[in-house]
PDB file of C-alpha atoms in Angstrom:
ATOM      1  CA  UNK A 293       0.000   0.000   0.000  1.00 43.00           C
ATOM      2  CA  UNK A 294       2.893   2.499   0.602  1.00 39.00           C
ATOM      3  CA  UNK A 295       3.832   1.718  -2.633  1.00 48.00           C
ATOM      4  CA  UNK A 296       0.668   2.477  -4.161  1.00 47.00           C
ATOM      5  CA  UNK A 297       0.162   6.121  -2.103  1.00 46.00           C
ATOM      6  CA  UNK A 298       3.504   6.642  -3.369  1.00 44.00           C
ATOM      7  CA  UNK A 299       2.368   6.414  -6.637  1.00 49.00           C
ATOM      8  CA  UNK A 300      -0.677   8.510  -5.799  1.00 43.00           C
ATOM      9  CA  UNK A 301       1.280  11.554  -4.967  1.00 41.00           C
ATOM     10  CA  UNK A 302       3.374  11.617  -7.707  1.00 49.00           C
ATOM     11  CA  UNK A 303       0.794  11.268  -9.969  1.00 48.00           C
ATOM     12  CA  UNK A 304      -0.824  14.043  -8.531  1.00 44.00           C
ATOM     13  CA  UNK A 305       2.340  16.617  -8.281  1.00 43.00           C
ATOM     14  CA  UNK A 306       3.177  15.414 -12.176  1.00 50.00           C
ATOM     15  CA  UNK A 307      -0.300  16.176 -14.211  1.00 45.00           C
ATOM     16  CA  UNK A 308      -0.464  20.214 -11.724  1.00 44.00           C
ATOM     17  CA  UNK A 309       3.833  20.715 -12.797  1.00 45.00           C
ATOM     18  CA  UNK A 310       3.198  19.039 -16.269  1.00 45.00           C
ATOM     19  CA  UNK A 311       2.474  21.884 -18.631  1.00 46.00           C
ATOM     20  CA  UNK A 312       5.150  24.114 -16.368  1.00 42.00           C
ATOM     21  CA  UNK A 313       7.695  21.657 -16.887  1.00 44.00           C
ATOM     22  CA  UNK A 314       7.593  20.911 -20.446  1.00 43.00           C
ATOM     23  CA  UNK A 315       6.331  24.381 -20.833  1.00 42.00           C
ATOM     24  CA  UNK A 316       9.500  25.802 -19.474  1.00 39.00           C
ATOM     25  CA  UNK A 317      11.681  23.951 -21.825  1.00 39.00           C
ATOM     26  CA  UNK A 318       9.669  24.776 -24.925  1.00 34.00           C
ATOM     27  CA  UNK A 319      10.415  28.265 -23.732  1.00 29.00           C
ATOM     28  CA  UNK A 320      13.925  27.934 -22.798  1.00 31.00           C
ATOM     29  CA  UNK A 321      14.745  26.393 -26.567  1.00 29.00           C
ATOM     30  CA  UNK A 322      15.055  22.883 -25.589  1.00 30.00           C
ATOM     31  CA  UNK A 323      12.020  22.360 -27.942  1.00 30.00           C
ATOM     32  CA  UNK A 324      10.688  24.251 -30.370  1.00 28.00           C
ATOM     33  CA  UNK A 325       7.029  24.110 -32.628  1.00 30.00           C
ATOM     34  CA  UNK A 326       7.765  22.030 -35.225  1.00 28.00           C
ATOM     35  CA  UNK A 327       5.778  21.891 -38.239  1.00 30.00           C
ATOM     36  CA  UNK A 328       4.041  18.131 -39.419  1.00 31.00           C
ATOM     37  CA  UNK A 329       7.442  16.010 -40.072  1.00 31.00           C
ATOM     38  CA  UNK A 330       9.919  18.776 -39.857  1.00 30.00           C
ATOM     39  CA  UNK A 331      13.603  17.487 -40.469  1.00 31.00           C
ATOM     40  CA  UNK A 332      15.130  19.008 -37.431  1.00 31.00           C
ATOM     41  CA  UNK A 333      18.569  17.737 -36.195  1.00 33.00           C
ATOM     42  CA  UNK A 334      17.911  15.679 -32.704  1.00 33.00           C
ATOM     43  CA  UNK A 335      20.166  17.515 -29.716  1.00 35.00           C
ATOM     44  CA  UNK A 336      18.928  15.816 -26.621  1.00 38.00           C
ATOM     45  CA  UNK A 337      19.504  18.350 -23.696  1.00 39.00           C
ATOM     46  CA  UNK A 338      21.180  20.896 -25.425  1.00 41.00           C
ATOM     47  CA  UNK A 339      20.840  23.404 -22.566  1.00 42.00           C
ATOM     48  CA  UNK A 340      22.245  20.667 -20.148  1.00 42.00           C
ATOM     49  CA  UNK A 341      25.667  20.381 -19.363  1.00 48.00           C
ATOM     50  CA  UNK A 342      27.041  17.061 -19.213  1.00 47.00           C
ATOM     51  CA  UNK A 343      27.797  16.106 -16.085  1.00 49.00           C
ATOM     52  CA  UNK A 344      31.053  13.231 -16.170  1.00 54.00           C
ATOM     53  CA  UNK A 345      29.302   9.582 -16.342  1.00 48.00           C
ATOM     54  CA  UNK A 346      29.848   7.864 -12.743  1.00 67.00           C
ATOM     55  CA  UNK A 347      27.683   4.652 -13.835  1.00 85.00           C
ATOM     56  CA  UNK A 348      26.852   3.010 -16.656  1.00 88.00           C
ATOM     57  CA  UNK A 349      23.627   1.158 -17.208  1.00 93.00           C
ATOM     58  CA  UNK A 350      21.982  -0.653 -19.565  1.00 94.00           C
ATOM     59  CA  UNK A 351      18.212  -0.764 -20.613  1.00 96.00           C
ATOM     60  CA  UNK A 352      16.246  -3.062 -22.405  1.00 97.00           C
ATOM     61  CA  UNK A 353      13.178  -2.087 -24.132  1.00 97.00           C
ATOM     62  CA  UNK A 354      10.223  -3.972 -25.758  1.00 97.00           C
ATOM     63  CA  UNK A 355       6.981  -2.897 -27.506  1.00 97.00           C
ATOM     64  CA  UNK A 356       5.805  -2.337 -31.334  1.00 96.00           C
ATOM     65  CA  UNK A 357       6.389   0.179 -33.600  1.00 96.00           C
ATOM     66  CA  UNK A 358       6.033   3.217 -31.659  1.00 96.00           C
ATOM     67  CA  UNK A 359       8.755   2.139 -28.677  1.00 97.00           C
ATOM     68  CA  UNK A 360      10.593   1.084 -31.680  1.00 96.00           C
ATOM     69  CA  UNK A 361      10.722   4.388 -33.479  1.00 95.00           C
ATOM     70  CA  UNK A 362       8.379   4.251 -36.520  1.00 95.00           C
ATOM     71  CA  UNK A 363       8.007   7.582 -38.303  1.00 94.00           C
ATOM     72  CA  UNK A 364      11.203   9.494 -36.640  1.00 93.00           C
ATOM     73  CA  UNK A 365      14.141   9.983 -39.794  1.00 91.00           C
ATOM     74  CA  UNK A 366      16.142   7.927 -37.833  1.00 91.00           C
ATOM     75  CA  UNK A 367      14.475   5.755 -35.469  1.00 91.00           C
ATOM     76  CA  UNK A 368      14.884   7.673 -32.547  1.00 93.00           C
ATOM     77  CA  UNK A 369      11.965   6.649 -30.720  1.00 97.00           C
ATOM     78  CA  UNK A 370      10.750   8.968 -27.105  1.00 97.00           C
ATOM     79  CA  UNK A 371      12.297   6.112 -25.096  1.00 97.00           C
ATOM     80  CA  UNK A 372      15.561   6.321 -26.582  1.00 96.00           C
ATOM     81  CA  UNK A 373      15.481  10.201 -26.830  1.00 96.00           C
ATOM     82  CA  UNK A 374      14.246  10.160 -22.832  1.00 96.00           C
ATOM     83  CA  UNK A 375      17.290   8.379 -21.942  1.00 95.00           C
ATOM     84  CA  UNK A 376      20.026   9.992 -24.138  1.00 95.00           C
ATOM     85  CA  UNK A 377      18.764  13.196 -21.719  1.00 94.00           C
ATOM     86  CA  UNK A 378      18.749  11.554 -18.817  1.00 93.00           C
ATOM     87  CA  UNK A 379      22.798  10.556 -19.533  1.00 92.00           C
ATOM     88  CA  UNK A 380      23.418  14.512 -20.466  1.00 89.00           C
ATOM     89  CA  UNK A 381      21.271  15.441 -17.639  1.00 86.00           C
ATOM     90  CA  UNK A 382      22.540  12.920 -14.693  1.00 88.00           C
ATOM     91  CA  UNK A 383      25.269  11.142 -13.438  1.00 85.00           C
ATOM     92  CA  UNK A 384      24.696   7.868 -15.186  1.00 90.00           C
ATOM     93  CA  UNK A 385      25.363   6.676 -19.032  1.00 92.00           C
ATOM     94  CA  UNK A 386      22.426   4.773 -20.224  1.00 92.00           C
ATOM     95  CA  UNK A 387      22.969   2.299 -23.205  1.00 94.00           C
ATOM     96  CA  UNK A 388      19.881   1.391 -24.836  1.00 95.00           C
ATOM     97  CA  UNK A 389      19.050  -2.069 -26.143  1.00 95.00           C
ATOM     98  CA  UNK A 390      15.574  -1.818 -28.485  1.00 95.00           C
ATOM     99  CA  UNK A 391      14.329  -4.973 -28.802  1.00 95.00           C
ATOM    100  CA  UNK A 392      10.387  -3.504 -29.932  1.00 96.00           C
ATOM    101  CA  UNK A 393       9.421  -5.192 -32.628  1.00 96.00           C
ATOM    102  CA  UNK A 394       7.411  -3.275 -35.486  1.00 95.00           C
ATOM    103  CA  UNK A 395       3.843  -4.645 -35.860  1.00 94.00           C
ATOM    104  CA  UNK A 396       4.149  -6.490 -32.470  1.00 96.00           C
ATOM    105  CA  UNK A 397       1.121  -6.694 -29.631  1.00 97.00           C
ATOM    106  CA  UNK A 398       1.400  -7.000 -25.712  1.00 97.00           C
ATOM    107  CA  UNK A 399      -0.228 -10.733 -26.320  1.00 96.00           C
ATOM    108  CA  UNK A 400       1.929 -11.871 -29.886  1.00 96.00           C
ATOM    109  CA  UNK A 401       5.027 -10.923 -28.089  1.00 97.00           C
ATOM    110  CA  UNK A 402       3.856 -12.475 -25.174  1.00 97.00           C
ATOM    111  CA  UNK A 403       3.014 -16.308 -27.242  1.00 96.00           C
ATOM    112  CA  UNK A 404       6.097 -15.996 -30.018  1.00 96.00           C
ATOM    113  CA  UNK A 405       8.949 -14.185 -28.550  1.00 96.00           C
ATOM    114  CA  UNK A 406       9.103 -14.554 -25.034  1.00 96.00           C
ATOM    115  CA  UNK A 407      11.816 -17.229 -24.815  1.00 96.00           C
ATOM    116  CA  UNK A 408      13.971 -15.043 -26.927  1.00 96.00           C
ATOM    117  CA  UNK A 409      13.113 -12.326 -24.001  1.00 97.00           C
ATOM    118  CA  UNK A 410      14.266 -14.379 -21.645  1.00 97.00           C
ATOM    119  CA  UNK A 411      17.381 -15.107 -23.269  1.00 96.00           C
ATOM    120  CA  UNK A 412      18.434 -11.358 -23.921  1.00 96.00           C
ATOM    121  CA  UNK A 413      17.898 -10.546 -20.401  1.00 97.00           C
ATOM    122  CA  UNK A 414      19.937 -13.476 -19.724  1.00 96.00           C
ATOM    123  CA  UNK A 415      22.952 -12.232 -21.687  1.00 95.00           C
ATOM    124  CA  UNK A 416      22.527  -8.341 -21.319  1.00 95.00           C
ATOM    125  CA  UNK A 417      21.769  -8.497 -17.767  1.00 95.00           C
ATOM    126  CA  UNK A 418      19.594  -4.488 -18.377  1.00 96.00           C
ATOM    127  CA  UNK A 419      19.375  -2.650 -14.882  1.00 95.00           C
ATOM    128  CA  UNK A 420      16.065  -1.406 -16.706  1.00 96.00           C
ATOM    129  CA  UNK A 421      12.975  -3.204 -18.588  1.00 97.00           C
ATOM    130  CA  UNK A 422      11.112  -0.471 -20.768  1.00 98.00           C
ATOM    131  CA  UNK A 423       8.025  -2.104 -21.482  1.00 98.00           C
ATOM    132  CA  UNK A 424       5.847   0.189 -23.948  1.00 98.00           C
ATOM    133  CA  UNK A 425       3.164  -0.785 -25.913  1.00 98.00           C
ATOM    134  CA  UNK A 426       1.242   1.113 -28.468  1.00 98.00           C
ATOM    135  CA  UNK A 427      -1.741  -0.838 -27.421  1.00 97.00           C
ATOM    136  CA  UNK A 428      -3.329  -0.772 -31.071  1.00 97.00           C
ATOM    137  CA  UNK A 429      -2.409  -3.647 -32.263  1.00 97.00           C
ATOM    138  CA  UNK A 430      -4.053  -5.567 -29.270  1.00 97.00           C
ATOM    139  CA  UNK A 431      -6.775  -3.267 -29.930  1.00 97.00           C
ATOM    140  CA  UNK A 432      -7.103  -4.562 -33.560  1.00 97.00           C
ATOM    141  CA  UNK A 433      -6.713  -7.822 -32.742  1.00 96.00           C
ATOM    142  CA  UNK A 434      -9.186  -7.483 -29.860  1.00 97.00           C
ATOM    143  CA  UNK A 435      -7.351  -8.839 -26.997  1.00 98.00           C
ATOM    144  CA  UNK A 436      -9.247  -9.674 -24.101  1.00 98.00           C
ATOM    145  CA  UNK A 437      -8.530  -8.627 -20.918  1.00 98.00           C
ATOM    146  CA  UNK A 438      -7.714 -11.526 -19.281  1.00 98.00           C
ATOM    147  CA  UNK A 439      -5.035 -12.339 -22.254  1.00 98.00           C
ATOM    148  CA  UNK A 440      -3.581  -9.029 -22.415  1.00 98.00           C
ATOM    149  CA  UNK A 441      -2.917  -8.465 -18.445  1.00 98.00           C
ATOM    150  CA  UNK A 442      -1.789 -12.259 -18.383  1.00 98.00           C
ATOM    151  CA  UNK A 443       1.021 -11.248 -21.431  1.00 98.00           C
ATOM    152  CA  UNK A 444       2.074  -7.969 -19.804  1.00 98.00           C
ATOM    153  CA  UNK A 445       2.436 -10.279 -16.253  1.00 98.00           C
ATOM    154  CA  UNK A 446       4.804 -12.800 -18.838  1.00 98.00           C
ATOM    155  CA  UNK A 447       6.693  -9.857 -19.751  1.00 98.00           C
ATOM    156  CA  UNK A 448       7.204  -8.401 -16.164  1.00 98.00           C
ATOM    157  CA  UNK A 449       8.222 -11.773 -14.068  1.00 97.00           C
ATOM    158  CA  UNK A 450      11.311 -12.349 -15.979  1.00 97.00           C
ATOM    159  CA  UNK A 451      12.751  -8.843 -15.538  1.00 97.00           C
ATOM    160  CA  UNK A 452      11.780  -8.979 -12.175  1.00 96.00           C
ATOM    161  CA  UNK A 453      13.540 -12.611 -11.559  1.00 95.00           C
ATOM    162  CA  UNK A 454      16.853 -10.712 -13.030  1.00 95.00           C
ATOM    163  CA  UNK A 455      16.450  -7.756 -10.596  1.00 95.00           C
ATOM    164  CA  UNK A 456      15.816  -4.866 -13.457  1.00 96.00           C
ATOM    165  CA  UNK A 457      13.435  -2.113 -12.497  1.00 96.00           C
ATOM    166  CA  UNK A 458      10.604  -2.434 -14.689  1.00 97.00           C
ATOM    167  CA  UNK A 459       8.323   0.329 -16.172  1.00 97.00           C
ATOM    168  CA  UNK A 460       5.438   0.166 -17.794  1.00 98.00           C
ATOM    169  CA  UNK A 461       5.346   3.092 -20.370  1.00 98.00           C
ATOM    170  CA  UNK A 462       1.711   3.786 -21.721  1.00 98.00           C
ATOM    171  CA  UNK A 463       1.962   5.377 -25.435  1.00 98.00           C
ATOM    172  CA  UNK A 464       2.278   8.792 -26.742  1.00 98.00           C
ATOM    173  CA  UNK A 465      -0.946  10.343 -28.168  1.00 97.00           C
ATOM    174  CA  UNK A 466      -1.155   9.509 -31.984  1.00 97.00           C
ATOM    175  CA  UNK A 467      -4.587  10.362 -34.082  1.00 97.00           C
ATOM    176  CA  UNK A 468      -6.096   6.858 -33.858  1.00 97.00           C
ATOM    177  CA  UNK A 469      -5.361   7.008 -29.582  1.00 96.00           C
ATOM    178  CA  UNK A 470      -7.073  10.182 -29.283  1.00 96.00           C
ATOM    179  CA  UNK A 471      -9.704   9.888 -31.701  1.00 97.00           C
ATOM    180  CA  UNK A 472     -11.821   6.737 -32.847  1.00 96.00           C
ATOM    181  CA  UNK A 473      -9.789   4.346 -30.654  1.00 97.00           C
ATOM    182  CA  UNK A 474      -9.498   6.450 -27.165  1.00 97.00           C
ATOM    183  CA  UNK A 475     -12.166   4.534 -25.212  1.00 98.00           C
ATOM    184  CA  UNK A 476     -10.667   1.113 -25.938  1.00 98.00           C
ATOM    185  CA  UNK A 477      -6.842   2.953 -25.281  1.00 98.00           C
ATOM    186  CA  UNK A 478      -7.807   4.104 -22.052  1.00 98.00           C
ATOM    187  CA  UNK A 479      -9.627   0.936 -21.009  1.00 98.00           C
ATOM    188  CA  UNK A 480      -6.068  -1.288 -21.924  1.00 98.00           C
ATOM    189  CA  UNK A 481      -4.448   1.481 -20.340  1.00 98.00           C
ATOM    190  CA  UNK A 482      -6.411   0.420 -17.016  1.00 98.00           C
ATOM    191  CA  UNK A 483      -5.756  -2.898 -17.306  1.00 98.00           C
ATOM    192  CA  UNK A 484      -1.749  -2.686 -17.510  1.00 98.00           C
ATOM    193  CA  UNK A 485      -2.330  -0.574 -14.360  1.00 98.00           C
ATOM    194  CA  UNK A 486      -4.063  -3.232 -12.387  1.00 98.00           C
ATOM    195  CA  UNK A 487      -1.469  -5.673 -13.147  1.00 98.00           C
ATOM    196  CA  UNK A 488       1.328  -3.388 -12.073  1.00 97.00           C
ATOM    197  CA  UNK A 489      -1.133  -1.951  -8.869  1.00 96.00           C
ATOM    198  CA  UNK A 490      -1.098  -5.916  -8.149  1.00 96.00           C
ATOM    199  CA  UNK A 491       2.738  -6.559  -7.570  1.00 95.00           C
ATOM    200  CA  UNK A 492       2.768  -3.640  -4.911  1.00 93.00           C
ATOM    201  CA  UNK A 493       6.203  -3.552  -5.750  1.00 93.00           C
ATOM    202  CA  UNK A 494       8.221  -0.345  -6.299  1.00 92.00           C
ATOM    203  CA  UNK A 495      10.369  -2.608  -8.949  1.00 94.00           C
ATOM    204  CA  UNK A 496       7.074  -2.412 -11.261  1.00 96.00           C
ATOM    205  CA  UNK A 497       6.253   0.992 -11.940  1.00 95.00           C
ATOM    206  CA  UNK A 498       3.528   2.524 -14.353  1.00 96.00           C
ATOM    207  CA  UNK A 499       4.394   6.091 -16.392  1.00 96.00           C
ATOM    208  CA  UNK A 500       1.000   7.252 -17.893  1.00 96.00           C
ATOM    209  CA  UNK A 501       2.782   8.921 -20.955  1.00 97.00           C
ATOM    210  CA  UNK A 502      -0.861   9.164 -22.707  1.00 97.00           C
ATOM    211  CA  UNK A 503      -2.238  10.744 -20.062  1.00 96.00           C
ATOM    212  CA  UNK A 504       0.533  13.134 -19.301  1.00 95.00           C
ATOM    213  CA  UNK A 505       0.530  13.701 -23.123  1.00 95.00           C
ATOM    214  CA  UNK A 506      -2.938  14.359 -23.433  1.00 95.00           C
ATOM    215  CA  UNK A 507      -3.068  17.008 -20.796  1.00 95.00           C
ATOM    216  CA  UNK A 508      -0.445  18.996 -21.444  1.00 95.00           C
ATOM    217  CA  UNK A 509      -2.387  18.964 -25.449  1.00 95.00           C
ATOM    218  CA  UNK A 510      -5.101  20.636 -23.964  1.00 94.00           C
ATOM    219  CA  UNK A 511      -2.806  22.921 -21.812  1.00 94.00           C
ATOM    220  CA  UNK A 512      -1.682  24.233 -25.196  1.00 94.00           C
ATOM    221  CA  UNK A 513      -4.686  24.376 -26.798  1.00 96.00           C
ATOM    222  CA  UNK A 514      -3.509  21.467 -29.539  1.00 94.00           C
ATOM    223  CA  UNK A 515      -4.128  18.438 -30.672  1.00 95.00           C
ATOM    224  CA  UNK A 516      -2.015  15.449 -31.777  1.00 95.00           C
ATOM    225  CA  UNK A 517      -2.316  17.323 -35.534  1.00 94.00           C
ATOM    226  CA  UNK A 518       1.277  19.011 -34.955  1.00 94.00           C
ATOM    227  CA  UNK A 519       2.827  15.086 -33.803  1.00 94.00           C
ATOM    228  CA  UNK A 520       1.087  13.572 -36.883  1.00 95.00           C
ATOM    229  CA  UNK A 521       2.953  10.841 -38.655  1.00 95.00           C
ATOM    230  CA  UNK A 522       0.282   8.257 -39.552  1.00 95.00           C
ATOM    231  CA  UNK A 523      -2.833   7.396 -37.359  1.00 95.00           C
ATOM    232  CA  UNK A 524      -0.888   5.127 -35.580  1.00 97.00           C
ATOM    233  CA  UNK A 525       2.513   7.368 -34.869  1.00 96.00           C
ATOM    234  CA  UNK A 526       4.367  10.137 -33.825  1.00 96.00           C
ATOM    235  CA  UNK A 527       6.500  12.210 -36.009  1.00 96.00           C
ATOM    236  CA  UNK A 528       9.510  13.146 -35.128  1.00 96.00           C
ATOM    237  CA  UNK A 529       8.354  16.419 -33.262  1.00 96.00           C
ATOM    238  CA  UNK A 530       6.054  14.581 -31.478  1.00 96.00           C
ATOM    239  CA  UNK A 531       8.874  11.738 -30.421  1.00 96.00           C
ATOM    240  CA  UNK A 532      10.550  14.613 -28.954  1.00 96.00           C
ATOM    241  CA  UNK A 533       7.833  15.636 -26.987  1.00 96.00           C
ATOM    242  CA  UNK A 534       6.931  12.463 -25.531  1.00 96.00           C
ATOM    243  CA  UNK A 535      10.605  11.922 -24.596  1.00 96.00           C
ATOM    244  CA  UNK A 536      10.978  15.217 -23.133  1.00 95.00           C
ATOM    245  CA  UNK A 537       7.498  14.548 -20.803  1.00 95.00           C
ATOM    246  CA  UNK A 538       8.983  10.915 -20.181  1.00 96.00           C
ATOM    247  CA  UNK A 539      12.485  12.054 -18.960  1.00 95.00           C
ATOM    248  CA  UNK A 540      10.808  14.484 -16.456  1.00 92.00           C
ATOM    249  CA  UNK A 541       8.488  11.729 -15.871  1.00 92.00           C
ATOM    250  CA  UNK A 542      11.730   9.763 -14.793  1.00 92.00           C
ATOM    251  CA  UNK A 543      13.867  12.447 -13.076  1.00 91.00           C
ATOM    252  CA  UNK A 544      10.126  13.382 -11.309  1.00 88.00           C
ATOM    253  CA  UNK A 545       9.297   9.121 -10.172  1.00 87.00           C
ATOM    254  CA  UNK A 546      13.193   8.386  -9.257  1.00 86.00           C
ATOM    255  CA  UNK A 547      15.709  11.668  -9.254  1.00 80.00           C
ATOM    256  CA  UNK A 548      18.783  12.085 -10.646  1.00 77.00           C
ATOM    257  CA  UNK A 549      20.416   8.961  -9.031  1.00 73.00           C
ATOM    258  CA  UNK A 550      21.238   5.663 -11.131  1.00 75.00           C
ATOM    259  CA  UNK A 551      17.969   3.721 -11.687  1.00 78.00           C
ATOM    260  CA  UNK A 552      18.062   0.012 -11.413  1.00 71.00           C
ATOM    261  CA  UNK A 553      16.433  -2.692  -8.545  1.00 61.00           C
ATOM    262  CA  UNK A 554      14.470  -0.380  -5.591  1.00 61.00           C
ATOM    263  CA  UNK A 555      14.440  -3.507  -3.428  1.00 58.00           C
ATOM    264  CA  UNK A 556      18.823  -4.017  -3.866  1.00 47.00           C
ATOM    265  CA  UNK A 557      19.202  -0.895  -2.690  1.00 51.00           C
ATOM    266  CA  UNK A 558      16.887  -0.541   0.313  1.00 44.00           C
ATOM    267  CA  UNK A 559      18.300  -4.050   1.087  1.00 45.00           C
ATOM    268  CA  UNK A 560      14.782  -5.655   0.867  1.00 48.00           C
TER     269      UNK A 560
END
């Protein structure tokens, strides 16, 4: 339960600092308005001065095509972008492994892949599991509850087992999320929270990127129309701002210190 009011409070402080945050680095020239697919170079941080690297860790991530990129010029998904800032912005290097498959769901990974999963945890041995679907492919494919919150468990329990911190990323706002499909988002949404709500561990965490997204939209008075790269992605602008709000998600959730196992380092 002290996990869960933990979670509670954050939650709260994030969605009231939100539009300040990002806000304040939109105005600082961190970001700028960028036009439907505008080729802009990618400088992660540039106001940031890199601070010297006193650990390195590694982190896996899984997911479809959004976690893996789709749409950005060069693949740079908002999970890679979030923690190329963190390493300018903190006292840790973190290498990112993408394992997200394009065209994968929660449930097909889940039934066709997960050995493989195993395996690369095995052998990279990640300090962090990124798990980030983009939750319309299960949608398509009209996953049921029960088989979608029994995949995302598969995909948690071996992370846990090899003592990586695990967070569940929810997606960043794309046309088909926040228009015809929004209802059935937010529902799968709900059920990857219950699942992580479950553990009561503070090794499992949720980020609600859609919902952090979303609000700081309507903040601005936009819609996903400036992020547009197909119904079902980002652009590149719109990879940047769902990095940016996922970085401050992270520094927000854990500080500036190394991330990695809660429970090693409280000696649970």
């Amino acid at each position: 339960m002290k996990g869960q009011g933990r979670r509670r409070v954050r939650q709260t402080v994030k969605y009231l600092l939100v539009g300040l945050c990002v806000g304040a680095s939109f105005l600082a020239g961190r970001m700028t308005a960028l036009p439907v697919n505008a080729a802009v170079p990618y400088r992660p941080s540039e106001n940031i001065k890199p601070s010297k690297a006193l650990k390195q860790e590694r982190v896996l991530v899984i997911g479809g095509s959004m976690a893996y990129g789709w749409k950005d010029p060069n693949n740079d998904s908002y999970i890679q972008r979030a923690f190329d800032s963190l390493s300018k912005a903190t006292a840790t290097q973190y290498t990112v492994v993408n394992d997200a498959i394009v065209g994968a769901s929660a449930h097909g990974y889940a039934s066709k892949h997960l050995e493989d999963y195993k395996r690369t945890i095995a052998t990279l041995k990640p300090s962090v599991v990124v798990i980030s679907w983009g939750l319309l492919n299960d949608i398509a494919q009209k996953t049921t509850e029960a088989v979608f919150q029994a995949a995302i468990r598969a995909e948690i329990a071996p992370a846990l087992d090899a003592r990586a911190l695990v967070l569940i990323v929810t997606p960043p706002v794309v046309r088909a999320n926040a228009t015809y499909a929004e209802q059935k988002t937010m529902n799968y949404i709900a059920w990857e929270k219950d699942v992580v709500d479950s553990y009561r561990n503070p090794d499992v965490e949720t980020i609600d990127l859609y919902a952090q997204m979303m609000q700081y939209l309507k903040l601005r008075g936009e819609t996903y129309q400036p992020y547009y790269g197909d119904n079902w992605h980002p652009n590149q602008a719109g990879h940047i701002l769902a990095g940016t709000l996922l970085e401050n998600d992270i520094l927000s959730d854990f500080g500036q210190g190394p991330l990695g196992f809660i429970r090693s380092k409280t000696g649970a």
